[in-house]
Coordinates of C-alpha atoms and ligand atoms in Angstrom, one line a residue:
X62 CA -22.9 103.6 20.4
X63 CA -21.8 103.5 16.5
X64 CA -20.0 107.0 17.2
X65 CA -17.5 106.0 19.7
X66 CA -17.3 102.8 17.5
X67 CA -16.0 104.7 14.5
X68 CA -14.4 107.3 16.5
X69 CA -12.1 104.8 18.4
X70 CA -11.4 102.3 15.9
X71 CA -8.5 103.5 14.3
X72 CA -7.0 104.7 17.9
X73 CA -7.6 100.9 19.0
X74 CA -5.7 99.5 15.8
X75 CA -2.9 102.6 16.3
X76 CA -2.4 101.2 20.1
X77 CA -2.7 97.3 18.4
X78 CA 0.4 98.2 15.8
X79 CA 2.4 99.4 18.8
X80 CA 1.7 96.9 21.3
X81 CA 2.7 94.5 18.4
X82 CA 5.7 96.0 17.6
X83 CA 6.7 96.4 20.6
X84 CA 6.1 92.4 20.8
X85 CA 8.0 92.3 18.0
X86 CA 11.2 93.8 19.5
X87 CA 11.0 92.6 22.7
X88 CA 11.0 89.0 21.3
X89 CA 13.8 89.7 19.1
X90 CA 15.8 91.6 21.7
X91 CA 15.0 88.5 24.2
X92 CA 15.9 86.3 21.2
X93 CA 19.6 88.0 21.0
X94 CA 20.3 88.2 24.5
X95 CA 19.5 84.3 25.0
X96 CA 22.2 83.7 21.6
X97 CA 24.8 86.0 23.6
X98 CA 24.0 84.0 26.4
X99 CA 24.3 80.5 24.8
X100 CA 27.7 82.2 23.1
X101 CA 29.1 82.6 26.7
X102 CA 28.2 79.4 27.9
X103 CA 29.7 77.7 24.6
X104 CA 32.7 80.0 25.3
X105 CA 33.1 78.1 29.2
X106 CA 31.7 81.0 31.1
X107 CA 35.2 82.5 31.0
X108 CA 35.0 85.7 33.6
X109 CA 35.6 88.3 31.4
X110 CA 32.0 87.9 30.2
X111 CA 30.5 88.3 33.1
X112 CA 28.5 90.7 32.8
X113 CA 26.8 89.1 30.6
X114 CA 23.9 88.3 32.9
X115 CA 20.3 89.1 32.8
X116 CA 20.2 88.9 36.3
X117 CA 22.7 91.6 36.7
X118 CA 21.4 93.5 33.9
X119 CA 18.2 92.8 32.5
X120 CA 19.5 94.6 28.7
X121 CA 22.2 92.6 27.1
X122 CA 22.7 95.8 25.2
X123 CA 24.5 96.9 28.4
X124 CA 26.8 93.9 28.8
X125 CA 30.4 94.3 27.9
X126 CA 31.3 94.7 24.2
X127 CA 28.0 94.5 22.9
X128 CA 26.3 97.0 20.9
X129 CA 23.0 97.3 19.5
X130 CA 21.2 99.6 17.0
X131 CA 18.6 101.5 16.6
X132 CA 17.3 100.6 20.9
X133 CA 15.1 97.7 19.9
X134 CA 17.8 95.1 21.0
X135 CA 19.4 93.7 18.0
X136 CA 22.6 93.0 18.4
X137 CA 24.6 94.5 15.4
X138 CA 28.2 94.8 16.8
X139 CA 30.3 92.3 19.5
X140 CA 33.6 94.3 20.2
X141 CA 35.2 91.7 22.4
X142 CA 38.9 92.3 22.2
X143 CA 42.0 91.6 24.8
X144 CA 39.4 89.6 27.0
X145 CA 41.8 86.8 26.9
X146 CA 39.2 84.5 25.2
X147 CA 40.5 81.0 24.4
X148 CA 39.2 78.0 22.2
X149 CA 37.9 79.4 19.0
X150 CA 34.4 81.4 17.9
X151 CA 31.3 79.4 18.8
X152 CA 28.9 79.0 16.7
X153 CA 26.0 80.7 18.3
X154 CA 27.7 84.2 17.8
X155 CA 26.5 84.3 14.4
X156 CA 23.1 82.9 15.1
X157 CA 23.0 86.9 15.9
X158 CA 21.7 87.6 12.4
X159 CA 21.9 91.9 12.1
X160 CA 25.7 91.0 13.7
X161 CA 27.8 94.0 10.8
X162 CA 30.9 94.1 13.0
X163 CA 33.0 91.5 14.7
X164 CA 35.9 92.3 17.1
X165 CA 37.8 89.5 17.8
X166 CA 41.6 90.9 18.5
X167 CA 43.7 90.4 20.7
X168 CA 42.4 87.4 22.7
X169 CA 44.1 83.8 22.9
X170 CA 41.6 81.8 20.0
X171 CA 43.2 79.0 18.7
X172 CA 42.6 76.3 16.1
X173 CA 41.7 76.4 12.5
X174 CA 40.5 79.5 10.9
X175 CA 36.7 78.9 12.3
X176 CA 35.2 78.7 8.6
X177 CA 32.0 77.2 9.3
X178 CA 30.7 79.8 11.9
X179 CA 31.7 82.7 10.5
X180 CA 30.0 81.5 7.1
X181 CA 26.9 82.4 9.2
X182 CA 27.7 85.8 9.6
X183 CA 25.5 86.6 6.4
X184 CA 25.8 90.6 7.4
X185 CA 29.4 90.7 9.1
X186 CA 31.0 94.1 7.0
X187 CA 33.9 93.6 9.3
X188 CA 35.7 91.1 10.8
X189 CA 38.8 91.3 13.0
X190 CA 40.6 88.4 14.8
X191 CA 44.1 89.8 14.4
X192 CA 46.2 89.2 17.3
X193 CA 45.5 85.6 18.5
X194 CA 46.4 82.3 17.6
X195 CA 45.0 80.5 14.7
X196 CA 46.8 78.1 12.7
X197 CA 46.4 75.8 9.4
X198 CA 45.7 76.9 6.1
X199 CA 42.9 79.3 5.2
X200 CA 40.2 77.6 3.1
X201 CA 39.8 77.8 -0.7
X202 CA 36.2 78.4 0.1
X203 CA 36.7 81.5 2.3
X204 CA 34.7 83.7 -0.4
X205 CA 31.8 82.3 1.5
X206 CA 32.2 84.7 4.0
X207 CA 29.5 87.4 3.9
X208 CA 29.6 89.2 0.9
X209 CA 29.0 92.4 2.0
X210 CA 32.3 92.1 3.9
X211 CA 34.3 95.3 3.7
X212 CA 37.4 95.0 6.5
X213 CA 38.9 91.4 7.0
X214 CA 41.6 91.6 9.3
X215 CA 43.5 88.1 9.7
X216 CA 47.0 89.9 10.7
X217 CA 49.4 88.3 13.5
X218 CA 48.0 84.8 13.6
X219 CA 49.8 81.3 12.6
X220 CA 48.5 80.8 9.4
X221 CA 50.1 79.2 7.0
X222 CA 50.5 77.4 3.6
X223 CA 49.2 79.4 0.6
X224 CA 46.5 82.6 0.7
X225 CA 44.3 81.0 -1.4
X226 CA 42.9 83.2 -4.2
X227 CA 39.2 82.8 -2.7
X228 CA 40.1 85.7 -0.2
X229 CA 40.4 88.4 -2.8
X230 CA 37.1 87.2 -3.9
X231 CA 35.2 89.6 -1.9
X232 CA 34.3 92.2 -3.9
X233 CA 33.6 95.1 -1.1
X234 CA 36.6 94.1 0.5
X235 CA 38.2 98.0 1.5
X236 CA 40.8 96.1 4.0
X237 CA 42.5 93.0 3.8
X238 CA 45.2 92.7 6.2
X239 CA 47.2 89.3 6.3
X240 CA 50.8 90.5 7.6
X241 CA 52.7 88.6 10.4
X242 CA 51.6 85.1 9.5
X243 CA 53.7 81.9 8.0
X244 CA 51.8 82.2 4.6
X245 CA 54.1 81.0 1.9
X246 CA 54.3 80.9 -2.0
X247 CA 52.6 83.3 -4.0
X248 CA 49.7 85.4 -2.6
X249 CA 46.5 86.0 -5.5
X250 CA 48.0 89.0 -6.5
X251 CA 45.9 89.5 -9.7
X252 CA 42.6 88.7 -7.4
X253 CA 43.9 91.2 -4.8
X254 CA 44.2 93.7 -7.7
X255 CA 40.6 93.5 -8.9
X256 CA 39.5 94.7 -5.5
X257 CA 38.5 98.1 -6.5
X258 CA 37.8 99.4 -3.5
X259 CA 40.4 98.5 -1.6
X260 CA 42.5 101.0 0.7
X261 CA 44.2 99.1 2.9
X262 CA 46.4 95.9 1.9
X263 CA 49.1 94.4 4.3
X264 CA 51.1 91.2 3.6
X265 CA 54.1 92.3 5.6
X266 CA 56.1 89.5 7.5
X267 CA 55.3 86.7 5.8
X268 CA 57.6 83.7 3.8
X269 CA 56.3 84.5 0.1
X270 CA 58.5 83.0 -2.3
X271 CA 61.3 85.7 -3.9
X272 CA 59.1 87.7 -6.4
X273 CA 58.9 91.4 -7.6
X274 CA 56.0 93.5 -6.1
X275 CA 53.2 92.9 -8.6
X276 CA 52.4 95.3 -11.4
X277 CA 49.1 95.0 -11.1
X278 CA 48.6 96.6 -8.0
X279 CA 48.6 99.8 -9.7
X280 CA 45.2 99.4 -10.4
X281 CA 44.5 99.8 -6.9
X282 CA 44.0 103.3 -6.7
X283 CA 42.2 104.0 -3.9
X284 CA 44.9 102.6 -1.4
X285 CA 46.1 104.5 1.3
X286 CA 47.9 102.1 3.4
X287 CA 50.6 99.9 1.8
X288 CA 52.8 97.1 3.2
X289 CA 54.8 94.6 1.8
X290 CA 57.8 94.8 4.7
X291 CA 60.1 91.2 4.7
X292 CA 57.7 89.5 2.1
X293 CA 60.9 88.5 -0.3
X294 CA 60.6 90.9 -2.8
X295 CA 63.3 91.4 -5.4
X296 CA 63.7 93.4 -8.7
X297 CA 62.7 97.1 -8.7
X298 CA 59.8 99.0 -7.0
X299 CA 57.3 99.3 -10.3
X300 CA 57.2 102.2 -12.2
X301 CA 53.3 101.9 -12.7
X302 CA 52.8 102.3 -9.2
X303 CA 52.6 106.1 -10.0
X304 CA 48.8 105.8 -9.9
X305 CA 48.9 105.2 -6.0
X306 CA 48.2 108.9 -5.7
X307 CA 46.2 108.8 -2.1
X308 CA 49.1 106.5 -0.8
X309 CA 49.6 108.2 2.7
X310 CA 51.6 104.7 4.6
X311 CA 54.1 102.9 1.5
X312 CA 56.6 100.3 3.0
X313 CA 58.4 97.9 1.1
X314 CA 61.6 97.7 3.9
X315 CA 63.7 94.3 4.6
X316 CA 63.6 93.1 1.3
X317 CA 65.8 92.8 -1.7
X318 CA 64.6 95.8 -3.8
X319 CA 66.9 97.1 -6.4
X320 CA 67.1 100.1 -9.0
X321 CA 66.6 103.4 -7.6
X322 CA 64.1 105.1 -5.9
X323 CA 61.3 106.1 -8.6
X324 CA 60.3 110.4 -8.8
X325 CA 57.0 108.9 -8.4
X326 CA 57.3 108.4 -4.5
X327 CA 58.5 111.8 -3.6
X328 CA 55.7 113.1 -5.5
X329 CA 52.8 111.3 -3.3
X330 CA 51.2 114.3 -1.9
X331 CA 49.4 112.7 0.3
X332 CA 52.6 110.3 1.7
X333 CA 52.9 110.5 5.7
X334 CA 55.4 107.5 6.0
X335 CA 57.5 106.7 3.8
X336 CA 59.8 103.1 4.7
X337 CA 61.9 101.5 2.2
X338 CA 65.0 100.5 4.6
X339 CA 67.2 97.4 4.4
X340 CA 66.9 97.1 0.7
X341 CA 69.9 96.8 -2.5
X342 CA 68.5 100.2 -3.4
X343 CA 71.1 102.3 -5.6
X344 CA 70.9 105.9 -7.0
X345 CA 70.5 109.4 -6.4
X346 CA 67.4 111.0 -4.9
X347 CA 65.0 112.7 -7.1
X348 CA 65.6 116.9 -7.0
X349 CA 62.0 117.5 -6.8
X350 CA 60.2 116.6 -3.6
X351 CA 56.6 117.6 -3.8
X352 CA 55.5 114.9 -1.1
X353 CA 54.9 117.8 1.5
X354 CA 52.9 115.8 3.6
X355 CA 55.8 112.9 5.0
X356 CA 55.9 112.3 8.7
X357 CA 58.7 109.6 8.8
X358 CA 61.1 108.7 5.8
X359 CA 63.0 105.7 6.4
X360 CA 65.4 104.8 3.4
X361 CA 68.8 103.5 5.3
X362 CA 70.6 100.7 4.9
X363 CA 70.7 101.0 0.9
X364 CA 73.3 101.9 -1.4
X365 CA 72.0 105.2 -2.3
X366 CA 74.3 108.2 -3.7
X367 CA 73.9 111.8 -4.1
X368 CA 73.1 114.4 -2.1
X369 CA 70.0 115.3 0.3
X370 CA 67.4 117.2 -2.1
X371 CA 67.5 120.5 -1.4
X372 CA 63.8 120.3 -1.6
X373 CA 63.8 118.2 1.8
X374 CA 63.3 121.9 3.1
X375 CA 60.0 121.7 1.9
X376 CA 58.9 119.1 4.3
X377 CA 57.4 120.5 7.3
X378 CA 55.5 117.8 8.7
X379 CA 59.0 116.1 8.7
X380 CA 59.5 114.3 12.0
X381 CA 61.9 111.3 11.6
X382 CA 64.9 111.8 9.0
X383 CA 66.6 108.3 8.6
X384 CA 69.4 108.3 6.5
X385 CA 72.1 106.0 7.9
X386 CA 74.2 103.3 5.9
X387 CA 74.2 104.3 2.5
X388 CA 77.0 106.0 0.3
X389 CA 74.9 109.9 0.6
X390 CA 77.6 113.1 -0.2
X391 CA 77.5 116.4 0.3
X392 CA 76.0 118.9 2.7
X393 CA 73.1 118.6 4.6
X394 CA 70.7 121.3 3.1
X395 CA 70.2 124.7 5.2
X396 CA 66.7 124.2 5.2
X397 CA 66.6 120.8 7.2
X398 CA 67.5 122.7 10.1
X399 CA 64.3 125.0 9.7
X400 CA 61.5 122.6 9.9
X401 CA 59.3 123.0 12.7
X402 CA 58.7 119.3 13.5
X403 CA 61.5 117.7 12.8
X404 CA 63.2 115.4 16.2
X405 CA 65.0 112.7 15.0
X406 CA 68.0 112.7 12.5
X407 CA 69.9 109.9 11.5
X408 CA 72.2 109.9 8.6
X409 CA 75.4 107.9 10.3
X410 CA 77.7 105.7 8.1
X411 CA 77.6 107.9 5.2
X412 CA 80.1 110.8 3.0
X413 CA 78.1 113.5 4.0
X414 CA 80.7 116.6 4.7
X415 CA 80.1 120.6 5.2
X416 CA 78.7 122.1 8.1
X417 CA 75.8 120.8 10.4
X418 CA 72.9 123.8 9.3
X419 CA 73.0 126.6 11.3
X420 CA 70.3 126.8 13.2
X421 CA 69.4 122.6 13.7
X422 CA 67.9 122.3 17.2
X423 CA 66.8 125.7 16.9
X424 CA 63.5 125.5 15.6
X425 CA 62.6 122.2 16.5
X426 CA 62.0 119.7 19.3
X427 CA 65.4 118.0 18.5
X428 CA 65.5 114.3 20.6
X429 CA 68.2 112.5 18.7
X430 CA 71.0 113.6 16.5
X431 CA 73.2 110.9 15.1
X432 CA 75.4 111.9 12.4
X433 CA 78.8 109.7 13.4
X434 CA 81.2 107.9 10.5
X435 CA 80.6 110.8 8.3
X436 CA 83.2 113.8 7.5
X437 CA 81.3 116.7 8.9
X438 CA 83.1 119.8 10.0
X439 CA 82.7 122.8 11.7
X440 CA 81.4 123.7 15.1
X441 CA 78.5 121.7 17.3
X442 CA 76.6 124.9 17.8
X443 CA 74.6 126.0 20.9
X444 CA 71.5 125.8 18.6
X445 CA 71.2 122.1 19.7
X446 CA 70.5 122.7 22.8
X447 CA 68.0 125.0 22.4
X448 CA 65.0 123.5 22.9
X449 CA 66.6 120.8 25.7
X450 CA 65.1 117.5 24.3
X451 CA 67.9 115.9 23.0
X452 CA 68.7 112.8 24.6
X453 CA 71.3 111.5 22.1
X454 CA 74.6 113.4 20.2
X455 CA 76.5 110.8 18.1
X456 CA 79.0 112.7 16.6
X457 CA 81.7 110.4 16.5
X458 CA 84.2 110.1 13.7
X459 CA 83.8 113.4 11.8
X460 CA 85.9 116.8 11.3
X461 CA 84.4 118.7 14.0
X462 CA 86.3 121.7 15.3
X463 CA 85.9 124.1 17.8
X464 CA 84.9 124.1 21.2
X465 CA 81.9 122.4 22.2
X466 CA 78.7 123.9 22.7
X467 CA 78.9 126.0 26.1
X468 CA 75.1 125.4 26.8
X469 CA 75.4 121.7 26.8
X470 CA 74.6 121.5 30.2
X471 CA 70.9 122.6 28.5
X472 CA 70.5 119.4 27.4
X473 CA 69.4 118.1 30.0
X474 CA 67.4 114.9 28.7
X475 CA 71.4 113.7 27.6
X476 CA 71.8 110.4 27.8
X477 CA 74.4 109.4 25.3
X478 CA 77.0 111.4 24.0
X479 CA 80.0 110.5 21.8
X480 CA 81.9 112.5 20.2
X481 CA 85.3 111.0 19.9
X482 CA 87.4 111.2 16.4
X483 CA 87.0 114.8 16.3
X484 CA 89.2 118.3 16.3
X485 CA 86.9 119.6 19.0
X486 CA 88.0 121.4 22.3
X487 CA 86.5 122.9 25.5
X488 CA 85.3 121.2 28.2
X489 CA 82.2 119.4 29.4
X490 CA 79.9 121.2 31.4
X491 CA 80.4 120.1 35.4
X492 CA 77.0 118.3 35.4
X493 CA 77.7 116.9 31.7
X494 CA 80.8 115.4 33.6
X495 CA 79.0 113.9 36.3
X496 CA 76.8 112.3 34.0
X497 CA 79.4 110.8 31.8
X498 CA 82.3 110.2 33.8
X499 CA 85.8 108.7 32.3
Ligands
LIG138 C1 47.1 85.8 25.3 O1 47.3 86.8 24.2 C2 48.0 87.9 24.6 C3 48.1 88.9 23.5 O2 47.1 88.7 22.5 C4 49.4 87.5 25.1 O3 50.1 88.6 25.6 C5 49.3 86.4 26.2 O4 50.5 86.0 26.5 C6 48.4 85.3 25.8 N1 48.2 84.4 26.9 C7 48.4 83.1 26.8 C8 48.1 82.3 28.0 O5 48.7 82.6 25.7
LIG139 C1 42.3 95.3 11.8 O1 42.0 96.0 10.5 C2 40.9 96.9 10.6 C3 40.5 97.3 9.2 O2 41.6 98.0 8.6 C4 41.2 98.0 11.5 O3 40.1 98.9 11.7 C5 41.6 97.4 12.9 O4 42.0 98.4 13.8 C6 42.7 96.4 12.8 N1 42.9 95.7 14.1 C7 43.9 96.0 14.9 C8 44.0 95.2 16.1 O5 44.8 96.7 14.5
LIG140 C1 68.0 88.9 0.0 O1 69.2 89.4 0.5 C2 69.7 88.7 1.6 C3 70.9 89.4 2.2 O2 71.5 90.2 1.3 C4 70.0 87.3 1.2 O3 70.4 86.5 2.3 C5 68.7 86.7 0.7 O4 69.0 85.4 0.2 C6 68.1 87.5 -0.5 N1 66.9 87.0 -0.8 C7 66.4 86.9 -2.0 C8 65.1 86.4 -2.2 O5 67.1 87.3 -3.0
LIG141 C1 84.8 107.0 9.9 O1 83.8 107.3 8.9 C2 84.2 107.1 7.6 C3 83.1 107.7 6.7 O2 81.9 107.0 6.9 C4 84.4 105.6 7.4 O3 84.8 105.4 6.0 C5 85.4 105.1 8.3 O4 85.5 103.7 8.2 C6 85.1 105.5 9.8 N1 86.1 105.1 10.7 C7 85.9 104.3 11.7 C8 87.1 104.0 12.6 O5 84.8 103.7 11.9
LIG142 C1 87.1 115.7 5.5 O1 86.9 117.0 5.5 C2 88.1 117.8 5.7 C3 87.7 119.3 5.9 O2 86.4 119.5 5.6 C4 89.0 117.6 4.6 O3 90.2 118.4 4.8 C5 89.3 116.1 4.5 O4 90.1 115.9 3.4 C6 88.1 115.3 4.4 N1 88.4 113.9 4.5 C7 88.0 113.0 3.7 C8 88.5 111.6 4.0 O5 87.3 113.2 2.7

């Protein structure tokens, strides 16, 4: 009798540690489907939710937009965006304690930033309820938020009045994106810049008062993903943001930035995107381009002078070339119309004058070429149509001679053409005519 005893003991507490763990979970996982639940039915059992339903499906880690970790039912993620969603957050959402991540966008909440409830969230890391429609002013005690918060995305709401300082103070804050609101006055600039770990910073389209772009974000050095578009900024683009070396997104467009571009941009080798357009920007572009890396540069509608950097050449991830409305001279480098990526050039309303490069078209997927109000001569060669993607020639207004390119009719994507105010001869291709009759 005492054998078995002794022999079966520990199997009987092994099977009891199980059986209570698996108690354990059950309860818990029950516990976080009934919260879910009671979160739909304080939502007004809209239909996008419904499949939340035990009847349905007996898991709630099934139902739509709810994620669980580790298969023992705890709820650790709600990604519940473009469902349409109305009224604001209910409560009982974060009465799912191991909730990390909160998806929000996208849906039709309204009201006042819901402070209360998501104070709750003691574990939220991330929190998104960009795209709806909040309003009113964002509390001065928004810091009690879960600490551990690393991504806090508040972008294209109605919020209003001023950012209050409170929201920098987040320390693991990595994201903090606030753009396309009606915030006003100064945003905590010197809070936002203690955020040491911070990447990704937008405060793009909102009604800041007229101020310079703070200094003191060059101590954010680990940001990637920069923008401060139509936020009223005036004087020059700071010198001491040189340290922004893993910068790969930096626009500061639509506002009132003077001074000239600084060497440090074009040396950003990590820079994809590059947008500093509808600004008082004067000045000659820096010679040396080591910013290999830029997708899409974007600096019309300034006053700059010069000529294109030779070193432009160097840029083969270049896609998007946007030049237009400034007071740019000279020739458009040879090697422009060797990079491998490049499809859209705009440099219109400009002094540029020499030749187009020889081979532009050639060696790329060329969609749009607009180069009119400039003083650029020589032929339109048959390299344009090479690769048959343009869909737009604005040539207007130059010194163009010669007769026009006799493979035209290659381009068949064409849809606008204009080349009026020039020496140029020939004629259209028949089906060029057809297309643009007069
Ligand atoms: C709901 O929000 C979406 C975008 O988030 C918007 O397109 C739609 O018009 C909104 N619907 C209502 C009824 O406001
Ligand atoms: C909001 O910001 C977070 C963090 O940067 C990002 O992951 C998320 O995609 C953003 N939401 C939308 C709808 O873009
Ligand atoms: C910025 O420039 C625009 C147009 O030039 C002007 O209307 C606006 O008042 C200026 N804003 C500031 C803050 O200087
Ligand atoms: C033609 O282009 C030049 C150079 O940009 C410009 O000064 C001139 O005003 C333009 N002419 C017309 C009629 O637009
Ligand atoms: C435009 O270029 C042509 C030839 O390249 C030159 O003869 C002419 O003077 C230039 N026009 C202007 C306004 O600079």
């Amino acid at each position: 009798m005492a054998r078995p005893n002794t022999c079966y003991l520990p199997v009987i507490i092994v099977l009891f540690l199980l059986l209570g763990c698996k108690c354990r979970s059950d309860h818990s996982a029950a516990g976080d489907g009934e919260k879910l639940l009671a979160a739909k039915h304080d939502w007004g059992n809209p239909r996008q939710l419904v499949s939340w339903d035990p009847v349905a499906a007996a898991d709630h880690c099934s139902w739509k937009g709810v994620v669980c970790a580790g298969g023992v039912g705890v709820v650790t993620e709600l990604s519940l965006q473009g469902l349409s969603l109305t009224g604001s957050v209910p409560a009982s959402v974060c009465e799912l304690k191991n909730l990390h991540r909160l998806d929000l966008s996208y849906n039709n909440l309204t009201g006042a930033f819901p402070a209360a409830t998501l104070y709750a969230c003691a574990q939220l890391r991330f929190l998104d309820i960009s795209f709806n429609s909040f309003t009113g002013v964002l509390p001065d005690h928004v810091d009690a938020l879960s600490p551990v918060m690393e991504h806090l995305n508040l972008s294209s709401n109605s919020f209003g009045g001023v950012v209050p300082a409170a929201v920098a103070r987040l320390p693991a804050l990595k994201s903090l994106l606030l753009d396309n609101n009606r915030f006003t006055g100064a945003y905590p600039a010197a809070e936002i810049s203690e955020l040491s770990d911070l990447e990704v910073l937008t405060l793009a389209f909102n009604a800041f008062s007229p101020a310079p772009a703070p200094p003191e974000f060059a101590k954010l050095t680990k940001l990637t993903y920069l923008w401060m578009e139509k936020i009223n900024l005036i004087g020059e683009i700071p010198e001491a943001y040189a340290s922004l070396t893993e910068l790969t997104v930096l626009a500061m467009s639509s506002n009132n930035l003077t001074g000239s571009i600084p060497a440090w941009v074009w040396h950003l080798r990590k820079l994809e995107f590059l947008y500093l357009y509808a600004n008082a920007l004067s000045g000659e572009l820096t010679r040396d381009v080591t910013a290999v890396n830029l997708v899409e540069l974007d600096v019309s509608t300034n006053q700059l002078t010069g000529e294109i950097p030779e070193a432009f050449g160097k840029l083969r991830n270049l896609e998007v070339m946007f030049l237009y409305e400034n007071h740019f001279t000279g020739a458009i480098p040879a090697g422009i119309g060797l990079l491998p990526r490049l499809a859209d050039i705009r440099i219109f309303i400009n002094w540029f004058s020499g030749e187009l490069p020889a081979e532009l078209g050639k060696h790329s997927p060329l969609r749009e070429l607009q180069v009119a109000n400039n003083n650029l001569s020589g032929p339109l060669r048959e390299t344009l149509c090479a690769n048959r993607k343009l869909t737009v020639i604005a040539a207007f207004n130059n010194s163009f001679s010669g007769s026009l390119p006799a493979n035209l009719g290659n381009c068949i994507l064409l849809d606008y053409l204009a080349l009026d105010d020039n020496q140029l001869s020939g004629t259209l291709p028949a089906d060029i005519k057809q297309a643009f009759p007069s």
